[in-house]
mmCIF file with all atom_site columns, C-alpha atoms in Angstrom:
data_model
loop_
_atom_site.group_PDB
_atom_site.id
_atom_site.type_symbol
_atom_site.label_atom_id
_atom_site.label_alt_id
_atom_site.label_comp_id
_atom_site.label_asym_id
_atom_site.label_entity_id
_atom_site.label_seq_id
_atom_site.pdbx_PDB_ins_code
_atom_site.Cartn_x
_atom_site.Cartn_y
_atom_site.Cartn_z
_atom_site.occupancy
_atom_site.B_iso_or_equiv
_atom_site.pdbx_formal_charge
_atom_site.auth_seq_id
_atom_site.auth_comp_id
_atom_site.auth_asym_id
_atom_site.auth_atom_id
_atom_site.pdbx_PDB_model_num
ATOM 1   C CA . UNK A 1 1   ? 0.000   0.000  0.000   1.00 51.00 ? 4   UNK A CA 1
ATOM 2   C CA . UNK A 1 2   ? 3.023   2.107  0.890   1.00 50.00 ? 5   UNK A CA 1
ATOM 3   C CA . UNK A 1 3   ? 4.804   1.779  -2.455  1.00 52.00 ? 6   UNK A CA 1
ATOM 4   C CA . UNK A 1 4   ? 1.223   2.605  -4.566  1.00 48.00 ? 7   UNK A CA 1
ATOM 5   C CA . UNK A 1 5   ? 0.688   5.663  -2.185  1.00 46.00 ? 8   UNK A CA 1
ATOM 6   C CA . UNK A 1 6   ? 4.392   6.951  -3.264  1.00 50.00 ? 9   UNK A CA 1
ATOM 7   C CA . UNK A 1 7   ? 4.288   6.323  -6.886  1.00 50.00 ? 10  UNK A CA 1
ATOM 8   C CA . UNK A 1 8   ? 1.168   7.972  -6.886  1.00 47.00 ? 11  UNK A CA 1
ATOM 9   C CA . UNK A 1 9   ? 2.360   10.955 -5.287  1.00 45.00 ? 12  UNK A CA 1
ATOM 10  C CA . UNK A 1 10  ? 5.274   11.160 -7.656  1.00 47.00 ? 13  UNK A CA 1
ATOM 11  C CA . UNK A 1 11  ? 3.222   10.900 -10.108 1.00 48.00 ? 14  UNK A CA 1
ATOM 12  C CA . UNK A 1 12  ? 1.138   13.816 -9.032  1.00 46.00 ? 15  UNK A CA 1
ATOM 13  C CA . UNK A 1 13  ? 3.685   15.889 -8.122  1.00 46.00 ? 16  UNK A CA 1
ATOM 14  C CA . UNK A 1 14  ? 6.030   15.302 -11.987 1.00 49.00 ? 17  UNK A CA 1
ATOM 15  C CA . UNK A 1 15  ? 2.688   16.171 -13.772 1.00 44.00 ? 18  UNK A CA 1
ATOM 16  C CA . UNK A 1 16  ? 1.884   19.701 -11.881 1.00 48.00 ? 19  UNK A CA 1
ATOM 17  C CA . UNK A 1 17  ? 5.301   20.416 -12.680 1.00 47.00 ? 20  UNK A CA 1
ATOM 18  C CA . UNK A 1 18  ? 5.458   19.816 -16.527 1.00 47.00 ? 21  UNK A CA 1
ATOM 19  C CA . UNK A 1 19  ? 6.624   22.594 -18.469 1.00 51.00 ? 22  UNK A CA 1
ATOM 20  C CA . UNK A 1 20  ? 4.853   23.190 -21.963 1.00 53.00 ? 23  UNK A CA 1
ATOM 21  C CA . UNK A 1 21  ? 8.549   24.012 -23.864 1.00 61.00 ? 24  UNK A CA 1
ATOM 22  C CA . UNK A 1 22  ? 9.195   27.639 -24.252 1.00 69.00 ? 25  UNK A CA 1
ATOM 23  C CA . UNK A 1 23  ? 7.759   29.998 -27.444 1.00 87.00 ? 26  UNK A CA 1
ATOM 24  C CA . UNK A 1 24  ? 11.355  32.145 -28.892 1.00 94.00 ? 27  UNK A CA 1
ATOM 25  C CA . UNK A 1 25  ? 10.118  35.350 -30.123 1.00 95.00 ? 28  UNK A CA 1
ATOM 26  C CA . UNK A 1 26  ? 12.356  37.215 -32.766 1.00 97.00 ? 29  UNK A CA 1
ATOM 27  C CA . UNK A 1 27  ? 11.806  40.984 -33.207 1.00 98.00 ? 30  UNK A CA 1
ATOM 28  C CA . UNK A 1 28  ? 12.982  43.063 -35.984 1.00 99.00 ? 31  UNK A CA 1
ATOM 29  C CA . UNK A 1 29  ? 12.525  46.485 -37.665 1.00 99.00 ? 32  UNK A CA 1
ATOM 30  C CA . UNK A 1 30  ? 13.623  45.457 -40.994 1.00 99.00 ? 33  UNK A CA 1
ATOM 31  C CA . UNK A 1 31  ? 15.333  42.370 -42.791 1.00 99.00 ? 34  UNK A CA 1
ATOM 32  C CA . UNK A 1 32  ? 19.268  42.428 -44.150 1.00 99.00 ? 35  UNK A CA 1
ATOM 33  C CA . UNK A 1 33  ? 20.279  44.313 -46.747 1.00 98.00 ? 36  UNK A CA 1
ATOM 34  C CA . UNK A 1 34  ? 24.151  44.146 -47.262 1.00 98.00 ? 37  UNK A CA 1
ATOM 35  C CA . UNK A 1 35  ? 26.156  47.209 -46.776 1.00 98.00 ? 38  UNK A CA 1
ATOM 36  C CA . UNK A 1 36  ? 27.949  47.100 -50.460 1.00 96.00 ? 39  UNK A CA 1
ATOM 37  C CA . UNK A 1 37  ? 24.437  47.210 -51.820 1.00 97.00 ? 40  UNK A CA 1
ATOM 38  C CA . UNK A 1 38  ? 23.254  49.672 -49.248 1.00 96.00 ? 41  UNK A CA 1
ATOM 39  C CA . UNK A 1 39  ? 25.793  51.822 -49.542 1.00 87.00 ? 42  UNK A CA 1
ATOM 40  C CA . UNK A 1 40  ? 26.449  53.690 -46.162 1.00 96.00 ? 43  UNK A CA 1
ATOM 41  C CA . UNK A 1 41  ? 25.479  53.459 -42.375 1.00 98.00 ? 44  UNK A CA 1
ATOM 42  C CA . UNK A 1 42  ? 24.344  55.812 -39.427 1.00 99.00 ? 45  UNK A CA 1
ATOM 43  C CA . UNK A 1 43  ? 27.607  56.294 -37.079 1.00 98.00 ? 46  UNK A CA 1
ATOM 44  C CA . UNK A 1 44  ? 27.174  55.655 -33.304 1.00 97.00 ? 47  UNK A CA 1
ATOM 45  C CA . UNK A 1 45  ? 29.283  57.124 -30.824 1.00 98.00 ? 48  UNK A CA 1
ATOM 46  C CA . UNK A 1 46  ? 29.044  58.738 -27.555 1.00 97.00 ? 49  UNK A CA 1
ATOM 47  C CA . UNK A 1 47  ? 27.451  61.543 -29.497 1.00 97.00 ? 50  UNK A CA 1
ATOM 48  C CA . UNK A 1 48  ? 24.389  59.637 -30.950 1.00 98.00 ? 51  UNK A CA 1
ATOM 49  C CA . UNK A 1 49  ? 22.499  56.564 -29.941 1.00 99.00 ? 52  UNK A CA 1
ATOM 50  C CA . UNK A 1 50  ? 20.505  54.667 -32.128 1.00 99.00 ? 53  UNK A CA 1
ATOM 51  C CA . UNK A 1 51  ? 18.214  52.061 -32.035 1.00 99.00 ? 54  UNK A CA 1
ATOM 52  C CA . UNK A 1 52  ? 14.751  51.084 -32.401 1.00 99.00 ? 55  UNK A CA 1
ATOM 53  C CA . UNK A 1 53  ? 11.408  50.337 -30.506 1.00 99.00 ? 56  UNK A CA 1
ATOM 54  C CA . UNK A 1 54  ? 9.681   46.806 -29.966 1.00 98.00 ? 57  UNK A CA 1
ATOM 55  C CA . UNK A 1 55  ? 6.538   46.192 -28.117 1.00 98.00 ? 58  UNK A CA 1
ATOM 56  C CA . UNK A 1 56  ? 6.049   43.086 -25.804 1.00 97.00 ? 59  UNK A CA 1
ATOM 57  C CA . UNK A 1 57  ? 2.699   41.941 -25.024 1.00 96.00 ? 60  UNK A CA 1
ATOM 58  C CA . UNK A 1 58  ? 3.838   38.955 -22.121 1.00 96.00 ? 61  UNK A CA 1
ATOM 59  C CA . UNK A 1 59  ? 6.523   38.041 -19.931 1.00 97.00 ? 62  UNK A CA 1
ATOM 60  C CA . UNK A 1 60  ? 9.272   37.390 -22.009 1.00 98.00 ? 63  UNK A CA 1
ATOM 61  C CA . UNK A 1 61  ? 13.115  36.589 -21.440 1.00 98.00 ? 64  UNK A CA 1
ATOM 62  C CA . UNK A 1 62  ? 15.932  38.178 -23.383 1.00 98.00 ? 65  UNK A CA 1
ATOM 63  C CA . UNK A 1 63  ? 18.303  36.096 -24.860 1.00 98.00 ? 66  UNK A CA 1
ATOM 64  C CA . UNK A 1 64  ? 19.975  38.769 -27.488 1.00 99.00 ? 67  UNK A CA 1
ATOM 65  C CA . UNK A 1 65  ? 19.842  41.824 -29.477 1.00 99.00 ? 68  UNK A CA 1
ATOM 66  C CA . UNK A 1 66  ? 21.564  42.840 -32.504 1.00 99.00 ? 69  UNK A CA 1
ATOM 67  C CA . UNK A 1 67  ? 21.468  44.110 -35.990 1.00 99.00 ? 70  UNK A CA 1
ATOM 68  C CA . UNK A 1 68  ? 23.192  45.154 -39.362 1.00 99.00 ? 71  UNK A CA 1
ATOM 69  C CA . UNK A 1 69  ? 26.719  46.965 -38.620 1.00 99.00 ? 72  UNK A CA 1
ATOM 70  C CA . UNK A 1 70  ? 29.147  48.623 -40.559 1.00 98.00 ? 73  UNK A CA 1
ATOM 71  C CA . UNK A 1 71  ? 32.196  47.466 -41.379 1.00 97.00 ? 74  UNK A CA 1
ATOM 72  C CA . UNK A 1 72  ? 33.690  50.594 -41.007 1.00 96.00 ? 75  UNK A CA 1
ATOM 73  C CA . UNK A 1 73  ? 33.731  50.799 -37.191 1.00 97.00 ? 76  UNK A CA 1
ATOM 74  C CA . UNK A 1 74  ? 36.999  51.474 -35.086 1.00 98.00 ? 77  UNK A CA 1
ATOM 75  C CA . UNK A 1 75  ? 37.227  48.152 -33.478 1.00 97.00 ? 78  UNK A CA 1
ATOM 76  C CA . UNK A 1 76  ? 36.384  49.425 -30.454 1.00 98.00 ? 79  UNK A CA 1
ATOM 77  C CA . UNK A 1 77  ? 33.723  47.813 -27.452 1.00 99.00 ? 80  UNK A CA 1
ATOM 78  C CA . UNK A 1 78  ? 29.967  49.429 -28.028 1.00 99.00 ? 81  UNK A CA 1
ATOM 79  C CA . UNK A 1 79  ? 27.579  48.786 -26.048 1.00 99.00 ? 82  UNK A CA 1
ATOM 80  C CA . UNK A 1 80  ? 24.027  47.229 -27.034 1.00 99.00 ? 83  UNK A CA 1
ATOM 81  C CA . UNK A 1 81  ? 20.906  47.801 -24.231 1.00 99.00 ? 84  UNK A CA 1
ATOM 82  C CA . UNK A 1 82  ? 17.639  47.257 -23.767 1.00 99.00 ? 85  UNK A CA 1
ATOM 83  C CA . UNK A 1 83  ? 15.810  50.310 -22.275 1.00 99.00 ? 86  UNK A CA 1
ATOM 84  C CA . UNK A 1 84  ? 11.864  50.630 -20.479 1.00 98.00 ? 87  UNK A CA 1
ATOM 85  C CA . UNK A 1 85  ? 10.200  53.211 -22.708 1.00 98.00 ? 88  UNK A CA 1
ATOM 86  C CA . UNK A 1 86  ? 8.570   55.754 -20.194 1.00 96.00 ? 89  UNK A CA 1
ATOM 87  C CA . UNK A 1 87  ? 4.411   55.751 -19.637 1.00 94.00 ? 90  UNK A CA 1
ATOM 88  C CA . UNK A 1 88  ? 4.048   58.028 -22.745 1.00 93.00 ? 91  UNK A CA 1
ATOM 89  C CA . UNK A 1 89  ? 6.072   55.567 -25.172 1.00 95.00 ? 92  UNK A CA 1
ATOM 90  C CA . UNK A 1 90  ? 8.507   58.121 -25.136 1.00 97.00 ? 93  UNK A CA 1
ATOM 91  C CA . UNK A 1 91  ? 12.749  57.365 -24.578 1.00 98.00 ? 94  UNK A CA 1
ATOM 92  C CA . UNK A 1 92  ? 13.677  58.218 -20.920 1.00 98.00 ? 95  UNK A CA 1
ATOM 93  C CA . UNK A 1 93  ? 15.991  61.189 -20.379 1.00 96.00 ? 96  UNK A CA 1
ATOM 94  C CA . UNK A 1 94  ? 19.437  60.748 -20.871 1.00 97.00 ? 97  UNK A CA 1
ATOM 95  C CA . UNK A 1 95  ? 20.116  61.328 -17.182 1.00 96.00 ? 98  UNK A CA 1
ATOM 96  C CA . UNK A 1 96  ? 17.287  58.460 -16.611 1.00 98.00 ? 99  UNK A CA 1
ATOM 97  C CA . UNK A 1 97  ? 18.815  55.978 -19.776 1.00 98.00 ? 100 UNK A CA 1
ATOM 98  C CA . UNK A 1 98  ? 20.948  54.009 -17.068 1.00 97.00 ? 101 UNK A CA 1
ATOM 99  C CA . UNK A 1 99  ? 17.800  53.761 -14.294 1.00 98.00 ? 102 UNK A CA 1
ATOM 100 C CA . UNK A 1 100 ? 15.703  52.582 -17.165 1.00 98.00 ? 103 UNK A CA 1
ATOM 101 C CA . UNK A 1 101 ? 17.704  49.924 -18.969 1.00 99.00 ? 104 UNK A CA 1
ATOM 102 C CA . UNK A 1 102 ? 16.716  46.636 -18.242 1.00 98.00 ? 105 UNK A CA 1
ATOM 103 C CA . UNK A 1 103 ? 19.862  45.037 -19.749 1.00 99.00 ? 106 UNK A CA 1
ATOM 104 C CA . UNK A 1 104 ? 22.988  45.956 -21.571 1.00 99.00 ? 107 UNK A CA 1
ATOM 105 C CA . UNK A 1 105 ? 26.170  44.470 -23.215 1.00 99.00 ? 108 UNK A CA 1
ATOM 106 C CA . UNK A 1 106 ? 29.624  45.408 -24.364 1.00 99.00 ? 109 UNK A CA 1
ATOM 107 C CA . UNK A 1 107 ? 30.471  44.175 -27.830 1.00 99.00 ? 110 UNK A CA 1
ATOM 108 C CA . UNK A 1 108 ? 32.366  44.982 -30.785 1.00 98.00 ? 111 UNK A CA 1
ATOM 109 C CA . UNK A 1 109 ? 30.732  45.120 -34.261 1.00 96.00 ? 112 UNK A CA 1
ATOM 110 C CA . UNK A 1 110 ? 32.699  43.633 -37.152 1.00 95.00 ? 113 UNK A CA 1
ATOM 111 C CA . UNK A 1 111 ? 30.251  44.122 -39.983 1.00 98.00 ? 114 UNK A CA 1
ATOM 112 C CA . UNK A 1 112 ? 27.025  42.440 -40.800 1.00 98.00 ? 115 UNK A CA 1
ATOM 113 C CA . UNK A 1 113 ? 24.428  40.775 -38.863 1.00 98.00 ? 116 UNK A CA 1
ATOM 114 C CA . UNK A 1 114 ? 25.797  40.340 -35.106 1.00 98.00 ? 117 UNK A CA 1
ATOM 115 C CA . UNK A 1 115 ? 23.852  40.134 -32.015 1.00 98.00 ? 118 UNK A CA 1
ATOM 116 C CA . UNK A 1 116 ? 25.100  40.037 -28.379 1.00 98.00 ? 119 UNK A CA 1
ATOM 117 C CA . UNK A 1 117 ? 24.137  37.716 -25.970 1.00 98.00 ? 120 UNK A CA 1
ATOM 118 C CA . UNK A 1 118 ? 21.411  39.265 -23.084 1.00 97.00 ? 121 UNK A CA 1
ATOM 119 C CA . UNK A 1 119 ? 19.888  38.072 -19.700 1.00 97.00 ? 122 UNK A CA 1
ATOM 120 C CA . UNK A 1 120 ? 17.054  39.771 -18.138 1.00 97.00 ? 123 UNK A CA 1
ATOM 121 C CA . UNK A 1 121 ? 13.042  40.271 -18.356 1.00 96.00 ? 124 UNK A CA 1
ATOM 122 C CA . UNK A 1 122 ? 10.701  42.088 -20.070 1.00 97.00 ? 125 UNK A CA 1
ATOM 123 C CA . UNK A 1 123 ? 7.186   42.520 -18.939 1.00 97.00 ? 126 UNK A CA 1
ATOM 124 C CA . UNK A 1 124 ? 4.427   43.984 -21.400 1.00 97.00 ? 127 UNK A CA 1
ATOM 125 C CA . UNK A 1 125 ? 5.444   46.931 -22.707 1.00 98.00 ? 128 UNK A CA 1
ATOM 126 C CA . UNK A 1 126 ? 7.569   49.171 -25.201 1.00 98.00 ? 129 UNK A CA 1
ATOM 127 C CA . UNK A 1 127 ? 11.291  49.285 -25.211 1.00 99.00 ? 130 UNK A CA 1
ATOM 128 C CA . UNK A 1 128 ? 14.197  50.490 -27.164 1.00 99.00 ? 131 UNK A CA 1
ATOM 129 C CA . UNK A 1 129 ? 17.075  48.460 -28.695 1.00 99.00 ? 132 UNK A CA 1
ATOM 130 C CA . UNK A 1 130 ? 19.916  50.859 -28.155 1.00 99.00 ? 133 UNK A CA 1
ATOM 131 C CA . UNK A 1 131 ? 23.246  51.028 -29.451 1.00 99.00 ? 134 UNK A CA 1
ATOM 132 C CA . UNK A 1 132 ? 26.064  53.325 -28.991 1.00 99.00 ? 135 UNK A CA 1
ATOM 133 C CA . UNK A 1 133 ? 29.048  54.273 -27.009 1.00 98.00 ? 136 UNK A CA 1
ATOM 134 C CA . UNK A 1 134 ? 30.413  56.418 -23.593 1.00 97.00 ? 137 UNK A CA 1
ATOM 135 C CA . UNK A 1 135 ? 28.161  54.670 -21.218 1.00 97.00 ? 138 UNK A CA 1
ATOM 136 C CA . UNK A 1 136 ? 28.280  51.397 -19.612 1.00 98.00 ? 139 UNK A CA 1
ATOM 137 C CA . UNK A 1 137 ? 32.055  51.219 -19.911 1.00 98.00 ? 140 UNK A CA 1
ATOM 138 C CA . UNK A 1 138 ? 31.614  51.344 -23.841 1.00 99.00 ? 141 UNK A CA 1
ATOM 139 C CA . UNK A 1 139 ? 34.553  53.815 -25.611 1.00 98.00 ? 142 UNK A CA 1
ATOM 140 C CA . UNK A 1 140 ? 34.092  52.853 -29.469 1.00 99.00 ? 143 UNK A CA 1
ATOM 141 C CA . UNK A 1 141 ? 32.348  53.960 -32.788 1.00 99.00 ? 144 UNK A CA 1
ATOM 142 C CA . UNK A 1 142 ? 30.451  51.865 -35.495 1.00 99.00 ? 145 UNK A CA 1
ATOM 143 C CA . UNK A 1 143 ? 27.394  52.338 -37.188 1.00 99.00 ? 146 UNK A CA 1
ATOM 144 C CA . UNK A 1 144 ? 23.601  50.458 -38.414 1.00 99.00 ? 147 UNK A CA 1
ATOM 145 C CA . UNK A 1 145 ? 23.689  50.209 -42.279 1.00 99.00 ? 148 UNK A CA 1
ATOM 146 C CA . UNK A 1 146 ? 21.466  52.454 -44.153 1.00 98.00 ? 149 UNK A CA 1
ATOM 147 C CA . UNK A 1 147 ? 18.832  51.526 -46.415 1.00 98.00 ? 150 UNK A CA 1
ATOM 148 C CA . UNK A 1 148 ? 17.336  47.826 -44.993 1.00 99.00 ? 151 UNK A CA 1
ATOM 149 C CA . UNK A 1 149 ? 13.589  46.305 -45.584 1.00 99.00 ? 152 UNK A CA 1
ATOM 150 C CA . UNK A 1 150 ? 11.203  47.762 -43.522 1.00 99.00 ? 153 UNK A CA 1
ATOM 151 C CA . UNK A 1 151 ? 9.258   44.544 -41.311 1.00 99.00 ? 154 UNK A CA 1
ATOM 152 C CA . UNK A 1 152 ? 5.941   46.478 -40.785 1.00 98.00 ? 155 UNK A CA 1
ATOM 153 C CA . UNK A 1 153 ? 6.107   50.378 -40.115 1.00 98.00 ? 156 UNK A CA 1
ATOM 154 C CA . UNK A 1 154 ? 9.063   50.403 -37.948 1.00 98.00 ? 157 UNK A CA 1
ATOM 155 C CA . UNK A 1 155 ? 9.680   53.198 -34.887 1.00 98.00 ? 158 UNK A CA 1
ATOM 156 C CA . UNK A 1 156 ? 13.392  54.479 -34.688 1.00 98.00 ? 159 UNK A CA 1
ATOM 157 C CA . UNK A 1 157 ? 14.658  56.321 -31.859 1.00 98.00 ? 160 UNK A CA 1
ATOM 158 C CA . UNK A 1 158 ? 17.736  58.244 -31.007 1.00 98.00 ? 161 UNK A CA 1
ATOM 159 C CA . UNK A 1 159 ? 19.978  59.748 -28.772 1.00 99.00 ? 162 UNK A CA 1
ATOM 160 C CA . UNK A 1 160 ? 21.749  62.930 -29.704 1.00 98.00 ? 163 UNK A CA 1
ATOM 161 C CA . UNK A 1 161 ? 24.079  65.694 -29.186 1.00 92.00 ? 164 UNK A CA 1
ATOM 162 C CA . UNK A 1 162 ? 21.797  68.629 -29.235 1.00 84.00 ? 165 UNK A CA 1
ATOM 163 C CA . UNK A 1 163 ? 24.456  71.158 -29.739 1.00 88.00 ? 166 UNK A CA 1
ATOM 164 C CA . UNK A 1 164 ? 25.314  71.598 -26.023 1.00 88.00 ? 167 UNK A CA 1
ATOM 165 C CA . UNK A 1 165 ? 27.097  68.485 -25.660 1.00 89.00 ? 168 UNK A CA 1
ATOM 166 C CA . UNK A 1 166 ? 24.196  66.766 -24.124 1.00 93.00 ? 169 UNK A CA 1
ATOM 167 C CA . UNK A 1 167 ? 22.597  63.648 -25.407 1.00 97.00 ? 170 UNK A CA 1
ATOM 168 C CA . UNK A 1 168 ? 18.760  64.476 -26.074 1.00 97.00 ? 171 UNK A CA 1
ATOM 169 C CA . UNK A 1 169 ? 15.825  62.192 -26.929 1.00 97.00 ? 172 UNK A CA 1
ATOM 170 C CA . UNK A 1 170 ? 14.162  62.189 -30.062 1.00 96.00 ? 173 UNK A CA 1
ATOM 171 C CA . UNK A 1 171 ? 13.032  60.196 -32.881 1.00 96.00 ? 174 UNK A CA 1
ATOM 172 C CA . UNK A 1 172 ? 15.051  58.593 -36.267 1.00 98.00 ? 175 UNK A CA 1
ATOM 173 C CA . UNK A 1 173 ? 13.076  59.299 -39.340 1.00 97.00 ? 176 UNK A CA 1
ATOM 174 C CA . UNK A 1 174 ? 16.286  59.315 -41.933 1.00 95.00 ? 177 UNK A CA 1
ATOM 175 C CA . UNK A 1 175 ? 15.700  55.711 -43.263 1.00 98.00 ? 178 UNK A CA 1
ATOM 176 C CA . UNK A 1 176 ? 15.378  52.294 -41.945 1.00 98.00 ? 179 UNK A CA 1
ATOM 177 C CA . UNK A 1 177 ? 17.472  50.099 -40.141 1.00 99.00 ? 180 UNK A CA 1
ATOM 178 C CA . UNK A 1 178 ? 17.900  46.605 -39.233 1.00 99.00 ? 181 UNK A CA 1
ATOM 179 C CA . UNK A 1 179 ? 17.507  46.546 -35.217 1.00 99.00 ? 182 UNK A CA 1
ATOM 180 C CA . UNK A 1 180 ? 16.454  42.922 -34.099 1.00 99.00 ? 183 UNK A CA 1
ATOM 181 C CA . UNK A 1 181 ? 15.730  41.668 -30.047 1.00 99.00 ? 184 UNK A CA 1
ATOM 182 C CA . UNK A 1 182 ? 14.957  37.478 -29.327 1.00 99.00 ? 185 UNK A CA 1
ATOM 183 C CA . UNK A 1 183 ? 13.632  36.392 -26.605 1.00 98.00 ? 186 UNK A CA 1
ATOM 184 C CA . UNK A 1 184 ? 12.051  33.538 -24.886 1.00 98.00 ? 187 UNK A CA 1
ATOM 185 C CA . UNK A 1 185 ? 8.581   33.085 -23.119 1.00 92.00 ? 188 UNK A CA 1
ATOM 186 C CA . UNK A 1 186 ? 8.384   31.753 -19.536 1.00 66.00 ? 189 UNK A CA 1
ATOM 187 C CA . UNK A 1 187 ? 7.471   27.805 -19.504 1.00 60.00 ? 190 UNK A CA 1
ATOM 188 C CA . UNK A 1 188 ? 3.661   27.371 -18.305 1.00 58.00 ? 191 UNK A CA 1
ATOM 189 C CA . UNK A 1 189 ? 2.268   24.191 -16.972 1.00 51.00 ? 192 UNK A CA 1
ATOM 190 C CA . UNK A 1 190 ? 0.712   22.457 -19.660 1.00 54.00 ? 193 UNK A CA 1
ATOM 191 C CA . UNK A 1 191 ? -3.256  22.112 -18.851 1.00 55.00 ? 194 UNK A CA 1
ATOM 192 C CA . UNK A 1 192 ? -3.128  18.466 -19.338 1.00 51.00 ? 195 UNK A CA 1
ATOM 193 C CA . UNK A 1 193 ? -0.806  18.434 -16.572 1.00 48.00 ? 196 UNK A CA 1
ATOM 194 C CA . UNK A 1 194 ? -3.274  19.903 -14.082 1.00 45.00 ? 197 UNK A CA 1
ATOM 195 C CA . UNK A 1 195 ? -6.015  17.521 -15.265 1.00 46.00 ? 198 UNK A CA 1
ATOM 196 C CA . UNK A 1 196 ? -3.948  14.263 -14.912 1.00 47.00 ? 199 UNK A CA 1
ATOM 197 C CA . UNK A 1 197 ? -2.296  15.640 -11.680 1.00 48.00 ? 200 UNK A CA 1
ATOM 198 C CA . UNK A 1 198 ? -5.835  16.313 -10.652 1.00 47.00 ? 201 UNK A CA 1
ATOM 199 C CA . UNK A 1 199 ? -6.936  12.703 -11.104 1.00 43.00 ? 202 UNK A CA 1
ATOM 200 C CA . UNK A 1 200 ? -3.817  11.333 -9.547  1.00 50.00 ? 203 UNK A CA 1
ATOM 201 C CA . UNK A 1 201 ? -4.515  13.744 -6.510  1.00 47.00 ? 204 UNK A CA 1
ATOM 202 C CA . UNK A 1 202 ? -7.578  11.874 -6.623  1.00 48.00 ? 205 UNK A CA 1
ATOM 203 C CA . UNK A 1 203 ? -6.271  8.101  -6.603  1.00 46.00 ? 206 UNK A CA 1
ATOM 204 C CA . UNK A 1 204 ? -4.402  9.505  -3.830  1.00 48.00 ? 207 UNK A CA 1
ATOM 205 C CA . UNK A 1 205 ? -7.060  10.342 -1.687  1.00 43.00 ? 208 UNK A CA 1
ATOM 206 C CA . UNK A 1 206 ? -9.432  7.089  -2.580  1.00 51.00 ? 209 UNK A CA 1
ATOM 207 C CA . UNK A 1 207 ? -5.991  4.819  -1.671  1.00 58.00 ? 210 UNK A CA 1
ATOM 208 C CA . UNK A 1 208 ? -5.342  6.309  1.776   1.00 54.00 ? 211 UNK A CA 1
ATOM 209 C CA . UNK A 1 209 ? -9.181  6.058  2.357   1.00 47.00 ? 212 UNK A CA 1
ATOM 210 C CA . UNK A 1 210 ? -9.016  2.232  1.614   1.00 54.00 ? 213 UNK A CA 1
ATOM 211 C CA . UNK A 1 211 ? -6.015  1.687  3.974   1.00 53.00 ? 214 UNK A CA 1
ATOM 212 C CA . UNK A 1 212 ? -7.472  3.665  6.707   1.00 54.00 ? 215 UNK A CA 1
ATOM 213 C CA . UNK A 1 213 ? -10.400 0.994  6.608   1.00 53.00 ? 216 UNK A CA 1
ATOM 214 C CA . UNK A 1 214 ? -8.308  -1.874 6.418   1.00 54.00 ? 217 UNK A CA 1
#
């Protein structure tokens, strides 16, 4: 009676905790367009951040970010982040970028597609893919190729030098570029799980019943 009451447990207890396997989710503003047929790129420094927006409708886990880089860079560390937009869909100040970022990477852009690995979530919402340089320990200079295939109707964003010397907000409405974010969805219990766990929870109860009586 022992042995069927602890199989049965086990049984109950593996099937509440079955994972359904996880949904990846890739993001991106625009597909690849090489740069030789392109034919020029946005620089990115410490004086301008670029990137662009993606909305998230669940819990979701980052995994990477990346998109289509120059070849043309200085071979030099940027950085790549992932930053909260603010309650009016709007880029944080650039005093509030680092509060706001939910994740961020140093890496260093040798032309073409390239992503960066990421850890971190995202609940629903809007953020910016951001890259650029002079924060987060980053000190180099590359750029997103010009001229890619719009996915949709894209929303680019920017930081920039607005003739002060400080970095301002605003939007990117020169031309599209490839800006891409993956990420995977938390593992749910699959709903069979709960109805055989259910059942088993049931056995359960009927077998220590029985040996009670006996």
């Amino acid at each position: 009676m022992k042995s069927i009451f602890g199989a049965t447990l086990l049984a109950a207890a593996t099937l509440t905790l079955t994972p359904v396997l996880a949904q990846a989710s890739a993001y991106q503003s625009a597909t690849f367009v090489d740069e030789a047929t392109a034919g020029g790129d946005y620089f990115l420094d410490n004086t301008r951040y670029l990137g662009a927006v993606f909305s998230v409708t669940a819990n979701e886990s980052l995994t990477s970010i990346g998109g289509n880089f120059t070849v043309n860079g200085d071979g030099n560390a940027i950085f790549g982040a992932v930053v909260r937009l603010t309650s009016a869909d709007t880029l944080p100040a650039i005093s509030d970028l680092a509060a706001s970022t939910v994740s961020e990477a140093l890496f260093t852009p040798t032309g073409g597609d390239q992503s960066v690995a990421l850890t971190g979530t995202l609940t629903a919402g809007k953020y910016a893919v951001l890259f650029g340089s002079g924060l987060f320990g980053a000190t180099g200079a590359s750029g997103l190729v010009a001229s890619q295939n719009p996915v949709g109707t894209p929303t680019f964003v920017q930081y920039a030098d607005n003739g002060s010397g400080v970095l301002a907000a605003d939007t990117f409405n020169f031309d599209t570029l490839r800006v891409t974010m993956n990420t995977v969805a938390a593992p749910v219990p699959e709903p069979e799980s709960f109805a055989l766990a259910a059942v088993s929870l049931l056995l359960l109860v009927g077998q220590s019943l029985r040996t009670r009586r006996q």
